[in-house]
mmCIF file of C-alpha atoms in Angstrom:
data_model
loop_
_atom_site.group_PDB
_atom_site.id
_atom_site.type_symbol
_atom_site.label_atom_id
_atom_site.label_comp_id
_atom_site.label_asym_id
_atom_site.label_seq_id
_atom_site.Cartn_x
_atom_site.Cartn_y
_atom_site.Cartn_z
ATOM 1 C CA UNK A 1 107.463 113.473 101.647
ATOM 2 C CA UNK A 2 109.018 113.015 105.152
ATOM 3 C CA UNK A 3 107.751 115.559 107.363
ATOM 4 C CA UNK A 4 110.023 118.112 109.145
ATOM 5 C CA UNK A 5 110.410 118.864 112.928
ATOM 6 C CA UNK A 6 107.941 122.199 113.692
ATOM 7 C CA UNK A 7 109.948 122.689 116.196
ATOM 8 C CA UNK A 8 113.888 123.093 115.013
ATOM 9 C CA UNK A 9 112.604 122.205 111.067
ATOM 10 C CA UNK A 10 114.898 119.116 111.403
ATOM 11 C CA UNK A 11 114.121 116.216 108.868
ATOM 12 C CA UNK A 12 115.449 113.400 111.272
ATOM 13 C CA UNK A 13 111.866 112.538 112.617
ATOM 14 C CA UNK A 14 110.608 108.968 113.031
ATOM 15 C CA UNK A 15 107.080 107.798 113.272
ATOM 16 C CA UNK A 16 106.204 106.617 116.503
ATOM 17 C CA UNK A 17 104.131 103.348 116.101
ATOM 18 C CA UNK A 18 101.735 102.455 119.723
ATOM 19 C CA UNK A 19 100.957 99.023 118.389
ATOM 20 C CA UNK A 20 102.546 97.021 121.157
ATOM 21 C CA UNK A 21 101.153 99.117 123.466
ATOM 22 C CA UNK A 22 97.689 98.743 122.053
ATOM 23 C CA UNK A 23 98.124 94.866 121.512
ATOM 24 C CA UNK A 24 98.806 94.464 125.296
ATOM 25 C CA UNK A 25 95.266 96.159 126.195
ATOM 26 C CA UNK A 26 93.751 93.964 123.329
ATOM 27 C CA UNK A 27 95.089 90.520 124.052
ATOM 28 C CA UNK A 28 93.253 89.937 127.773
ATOM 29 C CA UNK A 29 90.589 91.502 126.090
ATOM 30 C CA UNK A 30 89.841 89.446 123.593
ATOM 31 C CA UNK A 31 86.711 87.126 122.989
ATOM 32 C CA UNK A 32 88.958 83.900 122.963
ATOM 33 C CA UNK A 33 90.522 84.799 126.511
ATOM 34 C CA UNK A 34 86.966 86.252 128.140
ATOM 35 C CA UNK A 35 85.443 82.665 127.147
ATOM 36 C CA UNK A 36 88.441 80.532 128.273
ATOM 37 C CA UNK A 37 88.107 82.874 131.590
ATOM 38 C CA UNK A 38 84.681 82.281 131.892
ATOM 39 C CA UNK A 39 84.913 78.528 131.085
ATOM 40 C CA UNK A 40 87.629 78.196 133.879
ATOM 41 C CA UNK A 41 85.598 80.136 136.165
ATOM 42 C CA UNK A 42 82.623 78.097 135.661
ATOM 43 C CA UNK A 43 85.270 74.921 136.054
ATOM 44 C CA UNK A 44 86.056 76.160 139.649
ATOM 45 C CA UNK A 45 83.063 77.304 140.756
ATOM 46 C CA UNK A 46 81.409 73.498 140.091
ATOM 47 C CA UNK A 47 79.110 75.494 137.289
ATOM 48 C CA UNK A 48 78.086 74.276 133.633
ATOM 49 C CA UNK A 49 80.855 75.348 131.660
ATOM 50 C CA UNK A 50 78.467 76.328 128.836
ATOM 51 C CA UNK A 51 77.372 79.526 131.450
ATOM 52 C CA UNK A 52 81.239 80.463 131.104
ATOM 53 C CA UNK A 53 80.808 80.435 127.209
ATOM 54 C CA UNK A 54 77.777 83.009 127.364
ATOM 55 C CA UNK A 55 79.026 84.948 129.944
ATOM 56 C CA UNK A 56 82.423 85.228 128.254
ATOM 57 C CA UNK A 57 80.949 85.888 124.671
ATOM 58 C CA UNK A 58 78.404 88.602 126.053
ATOM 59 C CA UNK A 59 80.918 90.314 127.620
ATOM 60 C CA UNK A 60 82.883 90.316 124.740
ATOM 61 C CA UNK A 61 80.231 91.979 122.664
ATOM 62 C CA UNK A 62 79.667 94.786 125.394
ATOM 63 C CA UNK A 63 83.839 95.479 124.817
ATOM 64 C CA UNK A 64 83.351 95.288 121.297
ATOM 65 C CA UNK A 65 80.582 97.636 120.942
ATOM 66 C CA UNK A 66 81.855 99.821 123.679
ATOM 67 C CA UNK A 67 85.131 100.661 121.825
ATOM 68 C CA UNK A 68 85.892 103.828 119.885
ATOM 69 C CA UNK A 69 85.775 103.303 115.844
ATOM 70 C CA UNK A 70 87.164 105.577 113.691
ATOM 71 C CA UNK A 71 84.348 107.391 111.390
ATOM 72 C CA UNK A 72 86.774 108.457 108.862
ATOM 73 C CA UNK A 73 89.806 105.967 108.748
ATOM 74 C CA UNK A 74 91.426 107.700 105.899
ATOM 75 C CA UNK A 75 92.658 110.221 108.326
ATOM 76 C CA UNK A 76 94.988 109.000 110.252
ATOM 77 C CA UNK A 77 96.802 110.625 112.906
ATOM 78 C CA UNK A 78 100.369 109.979 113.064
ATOM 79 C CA UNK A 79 102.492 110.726 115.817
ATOM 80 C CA UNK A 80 106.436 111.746 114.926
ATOM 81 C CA UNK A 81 109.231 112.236 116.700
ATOM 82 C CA UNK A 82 112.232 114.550 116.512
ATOM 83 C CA UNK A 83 115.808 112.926 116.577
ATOM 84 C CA UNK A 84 117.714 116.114 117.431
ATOM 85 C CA UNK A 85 115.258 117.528 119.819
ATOM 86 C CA UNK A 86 113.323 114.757 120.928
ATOM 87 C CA UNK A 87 109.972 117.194 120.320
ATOM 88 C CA UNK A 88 106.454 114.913 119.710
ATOM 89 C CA UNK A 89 104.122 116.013 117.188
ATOM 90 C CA UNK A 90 101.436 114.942 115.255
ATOM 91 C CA UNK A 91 100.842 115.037 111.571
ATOM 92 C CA UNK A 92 97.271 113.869 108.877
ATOM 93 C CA UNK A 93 97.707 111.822 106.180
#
């Protein structure tokens, strides 16, 4: 069942999907580029290149354990938006 607008009770709502936006924070983060930054690091600074690979994989871990999880993932929070009065709000599956 679509949801309706608590605002003006309008049913031309949309959900609002942050993926890209996530996916841009994600991608430098990622363990792939921390050990190819590591490993070019390393490169320049006349170091084994191996260092750059433990460097980049331990800091990978930190980011990894660092980040928020979800306890319950069945409830997810969706953001909608309103069409006819552009009001945000959020909404549990």
């Amino acid at each position: 069942m679509k949801p309706l607008c608590p605002r003006c009770q309008s049913s031309a709502v949309y959900v609002m999907t942050n993926s890209n936006n996530q996916q841009l924070v994600d991608e430098p983060l990622s363990p792939a580029a921390l050990i190819g930054l590591g490993v070019s690091l390393c490169k320049s600074f006349k170091v084994h290149p191996m260092i750059g690979v433990v460097a980049g994989t331990a800091i990978a871990a930190v980011i990894e354990i660092a980040k928020p999880h979800s306890a319950l993932p069945l409830l997810i929070n969706n953001q909608h938006r309103c069409d006819d009065c552009t009001h945000i709000f959020s909404t549990i599956n």
